[in-house]
Structure formats: structure tokens, C-alpha cells
Coordinates of N, CA and C in Angstrom, one line a residue:
C1 N 123.6 90.1 122.9 CA 123.6 90.6 124.0 C 122.0 90.7 124.3
Q2 N 121.5 90.4 125.7 CA 120.2 90.9 126.0 C 119.5 92.2 125.4
I3 N 119.9 93.0 125.6 CA 119.4 94.2 124.9 C 119.0 94.0 123.3
G4 N 120.0 93.8 122.8 CA 119.9 93.5 121.1 C 118.8 92.5 121.0
R5 N 118.8 91.1 121.9 CA 117.7 90.3 121.5 C 116.4 91.3 122.0
L6 N 116.3 91.8 122.8 CA 114.9 92.3 122.9 C 114.5 93.3 121.9
R7 N 115.4 94.3 121.5 CA 115.2 95.1 120.4 C 114.8 94.0 119.1
K8 N 115.2 93.2 118.9 CA 114.6 92.6 117.8 C 113.4 91.5 117.9
R9 N 113.2 91.2 119.4 CA 111.9 90.6 119.5 C 110.6 91.8 119.8
H10 N 111.0 93.0 120.0 CA 110.0 94.4 120.4 C 109.6 94.5 118.7
T11 N 111.0 94.6 117.8 CA 110.6 94.7 116.6 C 109.8 94.1 115.4
R12 N 110.0 92.5 115.9 CA 109.0 91.4 115.4 C 107.6 91.9 116.1
V13 N 107.5 91.9 117.6 CA 106.1 92.2 117.8 C 105.7 93.2 117.4
R14 N 106.0 94.0 117.3 CA 105.1 95.5 116.1 C 105.0 95.4 114.9
M15 N 106.0 94.4 113.7 CA 105.5 93.7 112.9 C 104.5 93.2 112.9
A16 N 104.5 92.2 113.5 CA 103.1 91.3 113.7 C 101.9 91.8 114.1
A17 N 102.1 93.2 114.7 CA 100.8 93.9 115.3 C 100.3 94.7 113.9
E18 N 101.2 95.2 113.2 CA 101.1 96.1 111.9 C 100.2 95.1 110.9
V19 N 101.0 93.9 110.8 CA 100.4 93.0 110.2 C 99.0 92.2 110.2
D20 N 98.7 91.9 112.1 CA 97.4 91.8 112.0 C 96.6 93.0 111.3
G21 N 97.0 94.3 111.9 CA 96.1 95.6 111.8 C 95.7 95.5 110.1
I22 N 96.6 94.9 109.6 CA 96.2 94.9 107.9 C 95.4 93.9 107.9
V23 N 95.5 92.6 108.0 CA 94.5 91.7 107.8 C 93.4 92.0 108.5
Q24 N 93.2 92.8 109.7 CA 91.8 93.0 110.2 C 91.0 94.1 109.7
D25 N 91.8 95.3 109.0 CA 91.2 95.6 107.8 C 90.7 95.2 106.4
A26 N 91.3 94.1 106.0 CA 91.0 93.2 105.1 C 90.0 92.3 105.1
L27 N 89.9 92.1 106.5 CA 88.7 91.1 106.9 C 87.4 92.0 107.0
R28 N 87.4 93.2 107.5 CA 86.4 94.5 107.2 C 86.2 95.0 106.3
E29 N 87.2 95.1 105.3 CA 86.9 95.7 104.0 C 86.0 94.5 103.1
F30 N 86.5 93.0 103.5 CA 85.5 91.8 102.7 C 84.4 91.3 103.1
K31 N 84.5 91.9 104.6 CA 82.9 91.4 105.2 C 83.3 89.8 105.5
G32 N 84.5 89.3 105.9 CA 85.0 88.3 106.1 C 84.9 87.2 105.0
D33 N 84.5 87.4 104.0 CA 84.2 86.7 102.7 C 85.8 86.7 101.9
L34 N 86.0 85.3 101.8 CA 87.5 85.0 101.3 C 87.5 85.3 99.8
T35 N 86.3 84.7 99.2 CA 86.2 84.6 98.2 C 86.0 85.9 97.1
A36 N 85.7 87.0 97.7 CA 85.5 88.5 97.5 C 87.3 88.6 97.1
A37 N 88.1 88.6 98.2 CA 89.6 88.7 97.9 C 90.3 87.8 96.7
V38 N 90.0 86.7 96.9 CA 90.0 86.0 95.5 C 90.0 86.4 94.2
R39 N 88.4 86.8 94.1 CA 88.0 87.6 93.0 C 88.5 89.1 92.9
V40 N 89.0 89.9 93.4 CA 89.8 90.9 93.4 C 91.3 90.8 92.5
L41 N 92.2 89.4 93.3 CA 93.1 89.4 92.8 C 93.1 88.1 91.4
D42 N 91.9 87.9 90.9 CA 91.6 87.3 89.8 C 91.9 86.0 89.8
L43 N 91.9 85.2 90.9 CA 92.6 84.1 90.9 C 91.9 82.7 90.5
Q44 N 92.1 81.8 90.4 CA 90.9 81.0 89.6 C 90.5 80.1 90.9
S45 N 91.2 79.9 92.1 CA 90.5 79.3 92.9 C 91.0 79.7 94.3
A46 N 90.3 79.3 95.1 CA 90.7 79.8 96.7 C 91.9 79.3 97.4
E47 N 92.4 77.9 96.7 CA 93.3 76.9 96.8 C 94.9 77.3 96.3
A48 N 94.4 78.8 96.0 CA 95.7 79.0 95.1 C 96.9 79.2 96.0
S49 N 98.0 78.8 95.5 CA 99.7 78.6 95.6 C 99.9 79.9 96.3
R50 N 100.9 80.0 97.6 CA 101.8 81.5 97.5 C 102.2 82.4 96.6
E51 N 103.0 81.4 95.7 CA 103.4 82.0 94.4 C 102.5 82.5 93.4
E52 N 101.3 81.9 93.4 CA 100.2 82.3 92.3 C 99.6 83.8 93.2
I53 N 99.1 83.6 94.1 CA 98.9 84.7 94.7 C 99.7 86.0 94.6
R54 N 100.7 85.8 95.0 CA 102.0 86.7 95.1 C 101.8 87.1 93.4
G55 N 102.0 86.5 92.6 CA 102.2 86.9 91.0 C 101.2 87.6 90.7
A56 N 99.6 87.1 91.3 CA 98.5 87.9 91.0 C 98.7 89.2 91.4
Y57 N 98.9 89.6 93.0 CA 99.2 90.6 93.4 C 100.1 91.3 92.8
R58 N 101.4 91.2 92.5 CA 102.1 91.8 91.4 C 102.0 92.6 90.4
R59 N 100.9 91.5 89.7 CA 100.6 91.9 88.5 C 99.5 92.8 88.3
L60 N 98.9 92.9 89.4 CA 97.7 93.7 89.3 C 98.0 95.1 90.2
A61 N 99.1 94.9 90.9 CA 99.5 96.1 91.8 C 100.1 97.2 90.8
R62 N 101.1 96.5 89.7 CA 101.7 97.2 88.6 C 100.6 98.0 87.6
E63 N 99.6 97.3 87.7 CA 98.5 97.7 87.0 C 97.5 98.8 87.6
E64 N 97.1 98.7 88.8 CA 96.6 99.6 89.6 C 96.8 101.0 90.4
H65 N 98.3 100.4 90.5 CA 99.3 101.6 91.2 C 98.7 102.8 90.6
P66 N 98.1 104.2 91.7 CA 97.9 105.3 91.2 C 99.0 106.2 90.5
D67 N 100.4 105.8 90.9 CA 100.8 106.7 90.0 C 101.1 106.0 88.7
V68 N 100.2 104.9 88.3 CA 100.7 104.6 86.9 C 99.2 104.6 86.2
S69 N 98.0 104.0 87.5 CA 96.8 103.9 85.9 C 96.5 105.7 86.4
D70 N 95.5 105.2 85.0 CA 95.0 106.8 84.6 C 93.1 107.0 85.2
R71 N 92.9 105.6 86.0 CA 91.7 105.5 86.5 C 91.5 106.3 87.4
P72 N 90.3 107.1 87.5 CA 90.0 108.2 88.5 C 89.7 107.4 90.1
D73 N 89.5 106.0 90.0 CA 89.3 105.3 91.4 C 91.1 104.2 91.3
A74 N 91.9 104.7 91.1 CA 93.1 103.6 91.0 C 93.7 103.5 92.7
E75 N 93.7 104.6 93.3 CA 93.7 104.6 94.7 C 93.0 103.4 95.4
F76 N 91.3 103.6 95.1 CA 90.9 102.7 95.8 C 91.2 101.0 95.3
R77 N 91.2 100.9 94.1 CA 91.3 99.8 93.4 C 92.8 99.3 94.3
F78 N 93.8 100.1 94.1 CA 95.0 99.9 95.0 C 95.1 99.3 96.1
R79 N 94.2 99.6 96.7 CA 94.0 99.0 98.2 C 93.1 98.2 98.2
R80 N 92.1 97.7 97.5 CA 91.4 96.5 97.5 C 92.6 95.4 97.4
V81 N 93.4 95.5 96.4 CA 94.3 94.5 95.8 C 95.2 94.2 97.0
T82 N 95.8 95.1 97.5 CA 96.3 95.1 98.4 C 96.1 94.4 99.7
L83 N 94.7 94.7 100.2 CA 93.8 94.1 101.4 C 93.6 92.9 100.9
A84 N 93.5 92.7 99.9 CA 93.2 91.1 99.5 C 94.3 90.5 99.3
F85 N 95.8 90.7 98.9 CA 96.9 90.2 99.1 C 97.1 89.5 100.7
A86 N 97.2 91.3 101.3 CA 97.6 90.9 102.9 C 96.3 89.7 103.5
L87 N 95.5 89.7 103.0 CA 94.4 88.6 103.5 C 94.5 87.1 103.2
L88 N 94.9 86.8 101.9 CA 95.0 85.4 101.3 C 96.5 85.1 101.3
S89 N 97.4 85.7 101.8 CA 98.6 85.5 101.9 C 99.1 85.4 103.4
D90 N 98.0 85.7 104.5 CA 98.4 85.7 105.7 C 98.7 84.1 106.6
D91 N 99.3 83.8 107.4 CA 99.6 82.6 107.7 C 99.0 82.0 109.0
V92 N 97.3 82.5 109.3 CA 96.9 82.2 110.3 C 96.5 80.9 110.2

């Protein structure tokens, strides 16, 4: 049905805009420096595979999540981990 296809397309466009917004936030946070995002995720190389990036993100997200971490800056650290992941896993 035409309406169903339009709804799906609208949802994809909206989701892409949200992802683009997150990537833009990440670029601002790291001032366009991809190596800073690599350091935040504690990766060995900027040429890390998707699996390595995802694994590093998942490990750090479990450690730095504000509900788990006792650090006073846990929310800030978790946000940086999330933004680094968004920046490095973007398919631009």
C-alpha cells in the first residue's frame, strides 16, 4: 500500500536525521578530531573494525553508565563514550 511505504520512508528519514544530529554533536564534542574519539574508546587504531568499535563501546558503556558507575562524572564520561561510538561507527 502506498501509505504504508510513505510511512516507512518517513520513519527512515526521521531516524537518519536523528543519527546525523548525533554525529554532528560528536563532531562538535571532539572538534572534528577522530583520534580523540579513538582514544575515548581505548582503541589501538583508527582503522579498527566495526566489531572492535562495537565491542569497545559495549565494554565502556557497561563501566561508565551512570546507573552503574560511582564516579561523580559518570554521566559526562558515558556521553563521551556514546558520542565517540556514534562518530566512529557512522557510515559517511
